[in-house]
JSON list of C-alpha atoms in Angstrom, two decimals:
[
{"chain": "N", "resi": 67, "resn": "UNK", "atom": "CA", "xyz": [0.00, 0.00, 0.00]},
{"chain": "N", "resi": 68, "resn": "UNK", "atom": "CA", "xyz": [2.82, 2.40, 0.84]},
{"chain": "N", "resi": 69, "resn": "UNK", "atom": "CA", "xyz": [4.48, 1.76, -2.52]},
{"chain": "N", "resi": 70, "resn": "UNK", "atom": "CA", "xyz": [1.25, 2.40, -4.40]},
{"chain": "N", "resi": 71, "resn": "UNK", "atom": "CA", "xyz": [0.66, 5.65, -2.51]},
{"chain": "N", "resi": 72, "resn": "UNK", "atom": "CA", "xyz": [3.95, 6.99, -3.92]},
{"chain": "N", "resi": 73, "resn": "UNK", "atom": "CA", "xyz": [2.79, 6.67, -7.52]},
{"chain": "N", "resi": 74, "resn": "UNK", "atom": "CA", "xyz": [0.10, 8.62, -9.35]},
{"chain": "N", "resi": 75, "resn": "UNK", "atom": "CA", "xyz": [0.14, 6.31, -12.37]},
{"chain": "N", "resi": 76, "resn": "UNK", "atom": "CA", "xyz": [-0.15, 2.52, -12.73]},
{"chain": "N", "resi": 77, "resn": "UNK", "atom": "CA", "xyz": [2.92, 0.57, -11.62]},
{"chain": "N", "resi": 78, "resn": "UNK", "atom": "CA", "xyz": [3.80, -2.78, -13.19]},
{"chain": "N", "resi": 79, "resn": "UNK", "atom": "CA", "xyz": [3.33, -5.78, -10.95]},
{"chain": "N", "resi": 80, "resn": "UNK", "atom": "CA", "xyz": [6.89, -6.90, -11.64]},
{"chain": "N", "resi": 81, "resn": "UNK", "atom": "CA", "xyz": [8.25, -3.56, -10.39]},
{"chain": "N", "resi": 82, "resn": "UNK", "atom": "CA", "xyz": [6.17, -3.79, -7.22]},
{"chain": "N", "resi": 83, "resn": "UNK", "atom": "CA", "xyz": [7.24, -7.39, -6.61]},
{"chain": "N", "resi": 84, "resn": "UNK", "atom": "CA", "xyz": [10.89, -6.46, -7.09]},
{"chain": "N", "resi": 85, "resn": "UNK", "atom": "CA", "xyz": [10.63, -3.54, -4.64]},
{"chain": "N", "resi": 86, "resn": "UNK", "atom": "CA", "xyz": [8.98, -5.74, -2.02]},
{"chain": "N", "resi": 87, "resn": "UNK", "atom": "CA", "xyz": [11.30, -8.70, -2.57]},
{"chain": "N", "resi": 88, "resn": "UNK", "atom": "CA", "xyz": [8.47, -11.15, -3.29]},
{"chain": "N", "resi": 89, "resn": "UNK", "atom": "CA", "xyz": [7.47, -13.26, -6.25]},
{"chain": "N", "resi": 90, "resn": "UNK", "atom": "CA", "xyz": [5.01, -11.95, -8.82]},
{"chain": "N", "resi": 91, "resn": "UNK", "atom": "CA", "xyz": [2.58, -14.69, -7.83]},
{"chain": "N", "resi": 92, "resn": "UNK", "atom": "CA", "xyz": [2.72, -13.57, -4.19]},
{"chain": "N", "resi": 93, "resn": "UNK", "atom": "CA", "xyz": [2.17, -9.97, -5.22]},
{"chain": "N", "resi": 94, "resn": "UNK", "atom": "CA", "xyz": [-0.95, -10.85, -7.24]},
{"chain": "N", "resi": 95, "resn": "UNK", "atom": "CA", "xyz": [-2.30, -12.83, -4.29]},
{"chain": "N", "resi": 96, "resn": "UNK", "atom": "CA", "xyz": [-1.66, -9.98, -1.84]},
{"chain": "N", "resi": 97, "resn": "UNK", "atom": "CA", "xyz": [-3.27, -7.37, -4.11]},
{"chain": "N", "resi": 98, "resn": "UNK", "atom": "CA", "xyz": [-6.35, -9.57, -4.53]},
{"chain": "N", "resi": 99, "resn": "UNK", "atom": "CA", "xyz": [-6.52, -9.89, -0.73]},
{"chain": "N", "resi": 100, "resn": "UNK", "atom": "CA", "xyz": [-6.28, -6.10, -0.26]},
{"chain": "N", "resi": 101, "resn": "UNK", "atom": "CA", "xyz": [-8.97, -5.52, -2.88]},
{"chain": "N", "resi": 102, "resn": "UNK", "atom": "CA", "xyz": [-11.24, -7.99, -1.07]},
{"chain": "N", "resi": 103, "resn": "UNK", "atom": "CA", "xyz": [-10.69, -6.04, 2.15]},
{"chain": "N", "resi": 104, "resn": "UNK", "atom": "CA", "xyz": [-11.85, -2.81, 0.50]},
{"chain": "N", "resi": 105, "resn": "UNK", "atom": "CA", "xyz": [-8.65, -1.23, -0.77]},
{"chain": "N", "resi": 106, "resn": "UNK", "atom": "CA", "xyz": [-9.39, 0.81, -3.90]},
{"chain": "N", "resi": 107, "resn": "UNK", "atom": "CA", "xyz": [-6.66, -0.69, -6.07]},
{"chain": "N", "resi": 108, "resn": "UNK", "atom": "CA", "xyz": [-7.35, -0.61, -9.80]},
{"chain": "N", "resi": 109, "resn": "UNK", "atom": "CA", "xyz": [-5.54, -2.68, -12.40]},
{"chain": "N", "resi": 110, "resn": "UNK", "atom": "CA", "xyz": [-4.86, -6.23, -13.41]},
{"chain": "N", "resi": 111, "resn": "UNK", "atom": "CA", "xyz": [-1.90, -8.53, -14.15]},
{"chain": "N", "resi": 112, "resn": "UNK", "atom": "CA", "xyz": [-0.05, -7.24, -17.20]},
{"chain": "N", "resi": 113, "resn": "UNK", "atom": "CA", "xyz": [-1.62, -3.76, -16.94]},
{"chain": "N", "resi": 114, "resn": "UNK", "atom": "CA", "xyz": [-0.20, -2.43, -13.68]},
{"chain": "N", "resi": 115, "resn": "UNK", "atom": "CA", "xyz": [-1.82, -1.20, -10.48]},
{"chain": "N", "resi": 116, "resn": "UNK", "atom": "CA", "xyz": [-2.77, 2.17, -9.04]},
{"chain": "N", "resi": 117, "resn": "UNK", "atom": "CA", "xyz": [-4.35, 3.20, -5.73]},
{"chain": "N", "resi": 118, "resn": "UNK", "atom": "CA", "xyz": [-7.39, 5.42, -6.25]},
{"chain": "N", "resi": 119, "resn": "UNK", "atom": "CA", "xyz": [-7.19, 8.88, -4.61]},
{"chain": "N", "resi": 120, "resn": "UNK", "atom": "CA", "xyz": [-8.94, 9.26, -1.30]},
{"chain": "N", "resi": 121, "resn": "UNK", "atom": "CA", "xyz": [-8.14, 5.84, 0.14]},
{"chain": "N", "resi": 122, "resn": "UNK", "atom": "CA", "xyz": [-6.82, 6.15, 3.69]},
{"chain": "N", "resi": 123, "resn": "UNK", "atom": "CA", "xyz": [-4.55, 3.64, 5.31]},
{"chain": "N", "resi": 124, "resn": "UNK", "atom": "CA", "xyz": [-5.87, 2.22, 8.59]},
{"chain": "N", "resi": 125, "resn": "UNK", "atom": "CA", "xyz": [-4.30, 3.90, 11.63]},
{"chain": "N", "resi": 126, "resn": "UNK", "atom": "CA", "xyz": [-2.74, 0.57, 12.64]},
{"chain": "N", "resi": 127, "resn": "UNK", "atom": "CA", "xyz": [-0.37, 0.97, 9.70]},
{"chain": "N", "resi": 128, "resn": "UNK", "atom": "CA", "xyz": [1.54, 3.73, 11.53]},
{"chain": "N", "resi": 129, "resn": "UNK", "atom": "CA", "xyz": [4.77, 2.66, 13.17]},
{"chain": "N", "resi": 130, "resn": "UNK", "atom": "CA", "xyz": [6.15, 4.49, 16.20]},
{"chain": "N", "resi": 131, "resn": "UNK", "atom": "CA", "xyz": [8.80, 6.16, 14.04]},
{"chain": "N", "resi": 132, "resn": "UNK", "atom": "CA", "xyz": [6.15, 7.30, 11.55]},
{"chain": "N", "resi": 133, "resn": "UNK", "atom": "CA", "xyz": [4.17, 8.82, 14.42]},
{"chain": "N", "resi": 134, "resn": "UNK", "atom": "CA", "xyz": [7.28, 10.63, 15.66]},
{"chain": "N", "resi": 135, "resn": "UNK", "atom": "CA", "xyz": [7.86, 11.98, 12.16]},
{"chain": "N", "resi": 136, "resn": "UNK", "atom": "CA", "xyz": [4.27, 13.28, 12.02]},
{"chain": "N", "resi": 137, "resn": "UNK", "atom": "CA", "xyz": [4.58, 14.94, 15.44]},
{"chain": "N", "resi": 138, "resn": "UNK", "atom": "CA", "xyz": [7.94, 16.49, 14.60]},
{"chain": "N", "resi": 139, "resn": "UNK", "atom": "CA", "xyz": [6.66, 17.84, 11.31]},
{"chain": "N", "resi": 140, "resn": "UNK", "atom": "CA", "xyz": [3.56, 19.27, 12.97]},
{"chain": "N", "resi": 141, "resn": "UNK", "atom": "CA", "xyz": [5.67, 21.00, 15.62]},
{"chain": "N", "resi": 142, "resn": "UNK", "atom": "CA", "xyz": [7.95, 22.51, 12.96]},
{"chain": "N", "resi": 143, "resn": "UNK", "atom": "CA", "xyz": [4.93, 23.82, 11.04]},
{"chain": "N", "resi": 144, "resn": "UNK", "atom": "CA", "xyz": [3.55, 25.36, 14.22]},
{"chain": "N", "resi": 145, "resn": "UNK", "atom": "CA", "xyz": [6.81, 27.26, 14.86]},
{"chain": "N", "resi": 146, "resn": "UNK", "atom": "CA", "xyz": [8.10, 28.17, 11.40]},
{"chain": "N", "resi": 147, "resn": "UNK", "atom": "CA", "xyz": [5.07, 28.88, 9.19]},
{"chain": "N", "resi": 148, "resn": "UNK", "atom": "CA", "xyz": [2.05, 31.17, 9.43]},
{"chain": "N", "resi": 149, "resn": "UNK", "atom": "CA", "xyz": [-0.92, 30.92, 11.78]},
{"chain": "N", "resi": 150, "resn": "UNK", "atom": "CA", "xyz": [-3.31, 29.25, 9.35]},
{"chain": "N", "resi": 151, "resn": "UNK", "atom": "CA", "xyz": [-0.86, 26.44, 8.51]},
{"chain": "N", "resi": 152, "resn": "UNK", "atom": "CA", "xyz": [0.06, 26.03, 12.19]},
{"chain": "N", "resi": 153, "resn": "UNK", "atom": "CA", "xyz": [-3.61, 25.59, 13.09]},
{"chain": "N", "resi": 154, "resn": "UNK", "atom": "CA", "xyz": [-4.12, 23.14, 10.21]},
{"chain": "N", "resi": 155, "resn": "UNK", "atom": "CA", "xyz": [-1.15, 21.11, 11.42]},
{"chain": "N", "resi": 156, "resn": "UNK", "atom": "CA", "xyz": [-2.55, 20.96, 14.95]},
{"chain": "N", "resi": 157, "resn": "UNK", "atom": "CA", "xyz": [-5.98, 19.94, 13.62]},
{"chain": "N", "resi": 158, "resn": "UNK", "atom": "CA", "xyz": [-4.48, 17.19, 11.47]},
{"chain": "N", "resi": 159, "resn": "UNK", "atom": "CA", "xyz": [-2.53, 15.85, 14.44]},
{"chain": "N", "resi": 160, "resn": "UNK", "atom": "CA", "xyz": [-5.68, 15.84, 16.57]},
{"chain": "N", "resi": 161, "resn": "UNK", "atom": "CA", "xyz": [-7.58, 13.89, 13.90]},
{"chain": "N", "resi": 162, "resn": "UNK", "atom": "CA", "xyz": [-4.82, 11.30, 13.73]},
{"chain": "N", "resi": 163, "resn": "UNK", "atom": "CA", "xyz": [-4.72, 11.00, 17.53]},
{"chain": "N", "resi": 164, "resn": "UNK", "atom": "CA", "xyz": [-8.49, 10.50, 17.68]},
{"chain": "N", "resi": 165, "resn": "UNK", "atom": "CA", "xyz": [-8.39, 7.29, 15.62]},
{"chain": "N", "resi": 166, "resn": "UNK", "atom": "CA", "xyz": [-5.14, 5.77, 16.86]},
{"chain": "N", "resi": 167, "resn": "UNK", "atom": "CA", "xyz": [-5.20, 2.75, 19.17]},
{"chain": "N", "resi": 168, "resn": "UNK", "atom": "CA", "xyz": [-4.49, 3.71, 22.79]},
{"chain": "N", "resi": 169, "resn": "UNK", "atom": "CA", "xyz": [-0.88, 2.48, 22.80]},
{"chain": "N", "resi": 170, "resn": "UNK", "atom": "CA", "xyz": [0.03, 4.43, 19.67]},
{"chain": "N", "resi": 171, "resn": "UNK", "atom": "CA", "xyz": [-1.86, 7.48, 20.92]},
{"chain": "N", "resi": 172, "resn": "UNK", "atom": "CA", "xyz": [0.30, 7.39, 24.02]},
{"chain": "N", "resi": 173, "resn": "UNK", "atom": "CA", "xyz": [3.41, 7.37, 21.80]},
{"chain": "N", "resi": 174, "resn": "UNK", "atom": "CA", "xyz": [2.10, 10.41, 19.93]},
{"chain": "N", "resi": 175, "resn": "UNK", "atom": "CA", "xyz": [1.32, 12.36, 23.10]},
{"chain": "N", "resi": 176, "resn": "UNK", "atom": "CA", "xyz": [4.62, 11.44, 24.75]},
{"chain": "N", "resi": 177, "resn": "UNK", "atom": "CA", "xyz": [6.89, 12.21, 21.79]},
{"chain": "N", "resi": 178, "resn": "UNK", "atom": "CA", "xyz": [10.16, 13.71, 23.03]},
{"chain": "N", "resi": 179, "resn": "UNK", "atom": "CA", "xyz": [11.33, 15.07, 19.66]},
{"chain": "N", "resi": 180, "resn": "UNK", "atom": "CA", "xyz": [11.35, 18.84, 19.96]},
{"chain": "N", "resi": 181, "resn": "UNK", "atom": "CA", "xyz": [11.83, 21.79, 17.61]},
{"chain": "N", "resi": 182, "resn": "UNK", "atom": "CA", "xyz": [14.39, 24.30, 18.85]},
{"chain": "N", "resi": 183, "resn": "UNK", "atom": "CA", "xyz": [13.34, 27.96, 18.80]},
{"chain": "N", "resi": 184, "resn": "UNK", "atom": "CA", "xyz": [14.79, 29.88, 15.88]},
{"chain": "N", "resi": 185, "resn": "UNK", "atom": "CA", "xyz": [15.18, 33.52, 14.96]},
{"chain": "N", "resi": 186, "resn": "UNK", "atom": "CA", "xyz": [11.87, 35.39, 14.65]},
{"chain": "N", "resi": 187, "resn": "UNK", "atom": "CA", "xyz": [10.60, 35.41, 11.08]},
{"chain": "N", "resi": 188, "resn": "UNK", "atom": "CA", "xyz": [10.44, 38.85, 9.45]},
{"chain": "N", "resi": 189, "resn": "UNK", "atom": "CA", "xyz": [6.88, 40.18, 9.42]},
{"chain": "N", "resi": 190, "resn": "UNK", "atom": "CA", "xyz": [4.95, 40.16, 6.17]},
{"chain": "N", "resi": 191, "resn": "UNK", "atom": "CA", "xyz": [2.37, 42.63, 4.96]},
{"chain": "N", "resi": 192, "resn": "UNK", "atom": "CA", "xyz": [0.70, 40.08, 2.71]},
{"chain": "N", "resi": 193, "resn": "UNK", "atom": "CA", "xyz": [-1.46, 37.20, 3.89]},
{"chain": "N", "resi": 194, "resn": "UNK", "atom": "CA", "xyz": [0.33, 33.93, 3.16]},
{"chain": "N", "resi": 195, "resn": "UNK", "atom": "CA", "xyz": [-3.04, 32.16, 2.94]},
{"chain": "N", "resi": 196, "resn": "UNK", "atom": "CA", "xyz": [-3.89, 34.30, -0.09]},
{"chain": "N", "resi": 197, "resn": "UNK", "atom": "CA", "xyz": [-0.66, 33.24, -1.80]},
{"chain": "N", "resi": 198, "resn": "UNK", "atom": "CA", "xyz": [-1.29, 29.54, -1.13]},
{"chain": "N", "resi": 199, "resn": "UNK", "atom": "CA", "xyz": [-4.81, 29.87, -2.53]},
{"chain": "N", "resi": 200, "resn": "UNK", "atom": "CA", "xyz": [-3.45, 31.57, -5.65]},
{"chain": "N", "resi": 201, "resn": "UNK", "atom": "CA", "xyz": [-1.00, 28.71, -6.15]},
{"chain": "N", "resi": 202, "resn": "UNK", "atom": "CA", "xyz": [-3.75, 26.10, -5.82]},
{"chain": "N", "resi": 203, "resn": "UNK", "atom": "CA", "xyz": [-5.98, 28.04, -8.25]},
{"chain": "N", "resi": 204, "resn": "UNK", "atom": "CA", "xyz": [-3.03, 28.76, -10.60]},
{"chain": "N", "resi": 205, "resn": "UNK", "atom": "CA", "xyz": [-3.76, 32.50, -10.61]},
{"chain": "N", "resi": 206, "resn": "UNK", "atom": "CA", "xyz": [-1.37, 35.26, -11.55]},
{"chain": "N", "resi": 207, "resn": "UNK", "atom": "CA", "xyz": [-0.24, 37.68, -8.83]},
{"chain": "N", "resi": 208, "resn": "UNK", "atom": "CA", "xyz": [0.48, 41.37, -9.28]},
{"chain": "N", "resi": 209, "resn": "UNK", "atom": "CA", "xyz": [3.19, 42.48, -6.87]},
{"chain": "N", "resi": 210, "resn": "UNK", "atom": "CA", "xyz": [4.77, 45.66, -5.67]},
{"chain": "N", "resi": 211, "resn": "UNK", "atom": "CA", "xyz": [8.18, 44.33, -4.70]},
{"chain": "N", "resi": 212, "resn": "UNK", "atom": "CA", "xyz": [11.29, 45.83, -3.13]},
{"chain": "N", "resi": 213, "resn": "UNK", "atom": "CA", "xyz": [14.58, 43.98, -3.65]},
{"chain": "N", "resi": 214, "resn": "UNK", "atom": "CA", "xyz": [17.55, 43.66, -1.28]},
{"chain": "N", "resi": 215, "resn": "UNK", "atom": "CA", "xyz": [18.97, 46.99, -2.44]},
{"chain": "N", "resi": 216, "resn": "UNK", "atom": "CA", "xyz": [15.64, 48.73, -1.80]},
{"chain": "N", "resi": 217, "resn": "UNK", "atom": "CA", "xyz": [14.71, 49.12, -5.47]},
{"chain": "N", "resi": 218, "resn": "UNK", "atom": "CA", "xyz": [10.96, 48.90, -6.03]},
{"chain": "N", "resi": 219, "resn": "UNK", "atom": "CA", "xyz": [9.35, 47.25, -9.07]},
{"chain": "N", "resi": 220, "resn": "UNK", "atom": "CA", "xyz": [5.93, 46.06, -10.18]},
{"chain": "N", "resi": 221, "resn": "UNK", "atom": "CA", "xyz": [5.76, 42.43, -11.23]},
{"chain": "N", "resi": 222, "resn": "UNK", "atom": "CA", "xyz": [3.25, 39.97, -12.61]},
{"chain": "N", "resi": 223, "resn": "UNK", "atom": "CA", "xyz": [4.21, 36.46, -11.53]},
{"chain": "N", "resi": 224, "resn": "UNK", "atom": "CA", "xyz": [2.94, 32.90, -11.83]},
{"chain": "N", "resi": 225, "resn": "UNK", "atom": "CA", "xyz": [3.38, 31.47, -8.32]},
{"chain": "N", "resi": 226, "resn": "UNK", "atom": "CA", "xyz": [3.72, 27.70, -8.15]},
{"chain": "N", "resi": 227, "resn": "UNK", "atom": "CA", "xyz": [5.60, 26.89, -4.93]},
{"chain": "N", "resi": 228, "resn": "UNK", "atom": "CA", "xyz": [6.43, 28.25, -1.48]},
{"chain": "N", "resi": 229, "resn": "UNK", "atom": "CA", "xyz": [9.68, 27.69, 0.37]},
{"chain": "N", "resi": 230, "resn": "UNK", "atom": "CA", "xyz": [9.71, 27.85, 4.17]},
{"chain": "N", "resi": 231, "resn": "UNK", "atom": "CA", "xyz": [13.14, 28.57, 5.60]},
{"chain": "N", "resi": 232, "resn": "UNK", "atom": "CA", "xyz": [14.25, 29.18, 9.16]},
{"chain": "N", "resi": 233, "resn": "UNK", "atom": "CA", "xyz": [14.68, 32.89, 8.47]},
{"chain": "N", "resi": 234, "resn": "UNK", "atom": "CA", "xyz": [12.23, 33.68, 5.68]},
{"chain": "N", "resi": 235, "resn": "UNK", "atom": "CA", "xyz": [9.43, 32.55, 3.35]},
{"chain": "N", "resi": 236, "resn": "UNK", "atom": "CA", "xyz": [10.05, 32.46, -0.38]},
{"chain": "N", "resi": 237, "resn": "UNK", "atom": "CA", "xyz": [7.66, 32.42, -3.34]},
{"chain": "N", "resi": 238, "resn": "UNK", "atom": "CA", "xyz": [8.92, 30.47, -6.35]},
{"chain": "N", "resi": 239, "resn": "UNK", "atom": "CA", "xyz": [7.39, 31.84, -9.54]},
{"chain": "N", "resi": 240, "resn": "UNK", "atom": "CA", "xyz": [7.70, 32.62, -13.22]},
{"chain": "N", "resi": 241, "resn": "UNK", "atom": "CA", "xyz": [8.23, 36.36, -13.63]},
{"chain": "N", "resi": 242, "resn": "UNK", "atom": "CA", "xyz": [6.69, 37.97, -16.72]},
{"chain": "N", "resi": 243, "resn": "UNK", "atom": "CA", "xyz": [9.00, 40.99, -16.45]},
{"chain": "N", "resi": 244, "resn": "UNK", "atom": "CA", "xyz": [12.18, 38.85, -16.47]},
{"chain": "N", "resi": 245, "resn": "UNK", "atom": "CA", "xyz": [10.72, 36.08, -18.63]},
{"chain": "N", "resi": 246, "resn": "UNK", "atom": "CA", "xyz": [12.33, 33.55, -16.31]},
{"chain": "N", "resi": 247, "resn": "UNK", "atom": "CA", "xyz": [12.01, 31.87, -12.94]},
{"chain": "N", "resi": 248, "resn": "UNK", "atom": "CA", "xyz": [12.49, 34.15, -9.95]},
{"chain": "N", "resi": 249, "resn": "UNK", "atom": "CA", "xyz": [12.30, 33.87, -6.16]},
{"chain": "N", "resi": 250, "resn": "UNK", "atom": "CA", "xyz": [10.49, 36.52, -4.11]},
{"chain": "N", "resi": 251, "resn": "UNK", "atom": "CA", "xyz": [10.83, 36.96, -0.37]},
{"chain": "N", "resi": 252, "resn": "UNK", "atom": "CA", "xyz": [7.40, 37.35, 1.18]},
{"chain": "N", "resi": 253, "resn": "UNK", "atom": "CA", "xyz": [8.60, 40.04, 3.61]},
{"chain": "N", "resi": 254, "resn": "UNK", "atom": "CA", "xyz": [9.67, 42.26, 0.70]},
{"chain": "N", "resi": 255, "resn": "UNK", "atom": "CA", "xyz": [6.24, 42.34, -0.95]},
{"chain": "N", "resi": 256, "resn": "UNK", "atom": "CA", "xyz": [4.63, 45.73, -0.29]},
{"chain": "N", "resi": 257, "resn": "UNK", "atom": "CA", "xyz": [1.33, 45.07, -2.05]},
{"chain": "N", "resi": 258, "resn": "UNK", "atom": "CA", "xyz": [-0.34, 42.12, -3.71]},
{"chain": "N", "resi": 259, "resn": "UNK", "atom": "CA", "xyz": [-3.37, 41.56, -5.91]},
{"chain": "N", "resi": 260, "resn": "UNK", "atom": "CA", "xyz": [-4.69, 38.21, -7.08]},
{"chain": "N", "resi": 261, "resn": "UNK", "atom": "CA", "xyz": [-5.61, 38.28, -10.76]},
{"chain": "N", "resi": 262, "resn": "UNK", "atom": "CA", "xyz": [-8.69, 36.58, -12.17]},
{"chain": "N", "resi": 263, "resn": "UNK", "atom": "CA", "xyz": [-6.43, 35.32, -14.96]},
{"chain": "N", "resi": 264, "resn": "UNK", "atom": "CA", "xyz": [-5.02, 31.83, -14.72]},
{"chain": "N", "resi": 265, "resn": "UNK", "atom": "CA", "xyz": [-1.47, 31.43, -15.86]},
{"chain": "N", "resi": 266, "resn": "UNK", "atom": "CA", "xyz": [-1.08, 29.38, -19.05]},
{"chain": "N", "resi": 267, "resn": "UNK", "atom": "CA", "xyz": [1.03, 26.52, -17.67]},
{"chain": "N", "resi": 268, "resn": "UNK", "atom": "CA", "xyz": [0.02, 24.25, -14.81]},
{"chain": "N", "resi": 269, "resn": "UNK", "atom": "CA", "xyz": [1.87, 24.58, -11.52]},
{"chain": "N", "resi": 270, "resn": "UNK", "atom": "CA", "xyz": [3.11, 20.98, -11.67]},
{"chain": "N", "resi": 271, "resn": "UNK", "atom": "CA", "xyz": [4.63, 21.59, -15.10]},
{"chain": "N", "resi": 272, "resn": "UNK", "atom": "CA", "xyz": [6.26, 24.79, -13.87]},
{"chain": "N", "resi": 273, "resn": "UNK", "atom": "CA", "xyz": [7.66, 23.03, -10.80]},
{"chain": "N", "resi": 274, "resn": "UNK", "atom": "CA", "xyz": [9.08, 20.24, -12.95]},
{"chain": "N", "resi": 275, "resn": "UNK", "atom": "CA", "xyz": [10.78, 22.68, -15.33]},
{"chain": "N", "resi": 276, "resn": "UNK", "atom": "CA", "xyz": [12.11, 24.77, -12.44]},
{"chain": "N", "resi": 277, "resn": "UNK", "atom": "CA", "xyz": [13.64, 21.67, -10.86]},
{"chain": "N", "resi": 278, "resn": "UNK", "atom": "CA", "xyz": [15.23, 20.64, -14.13]},
{"chain": "N", "resi": 279, "resn": "UNK", "atom": "CA", "xyz": [16.69, 24.05, -14.89]},
{"chain": "N", "resi": 280, "resn": "UNK", "atom": "CA", "xyz": [17.86, 24.95, -11.38]},
{"chain": "N", "resi": 281, "resn": "UNK", "atom": "CA", "xyz": [18.89, 21.55, -10.07]},
{"chain": "N", "resi": 282, "resn": "UNK", "atom": "CA", "xyz": [16.54, 21.84, -7.08]},
{"chain": "N", "resi": 283, "resn": "UNK", "atom": "CA", "xyz": [15.19, 18.42, -6.13]}
]
């Protein structure tokens, strides 16, 4: 199930069997068993398999280390992002805790992995929630931006990713003025307007090209 969750497109049975270290016959038997138990796995021998979106793994599938990773990630989000994301992280953690068996819930509540306090993030004029919504909707943003040297410029950008660093938040976007990829610090944006116009390329395609051209993985 974990292997299937990592892939958006059908994966050949032979590739799954090889990754799991089992025979193809065993793999087919196990997939049939999972399908009988209600797992939404589509496909057939020779065609490949894919897990339909929306299927949730039972809470019993979490190991103690996976729970610690979830708690640690939630605590980092609470400290180093904005209020809306911090609240969402806390809500997600509460939902997970509510359905965990008692022994695993105790592990979650007693996690001793802590996030050290960092330098205060520079304040932003813009609402980061608005930027995330623009990315999801693939809308252009009109910015009034001031660079490191204090020079002000007006930009139209296609935002497709956000970077959260210990000392700042960065928007990754295609800049129409520069006709290239650019990075914009959120704390240097003086004004922002969300356009009704969708940018012509999907955010996933932009992210893929940005990774290929910049070497960011």
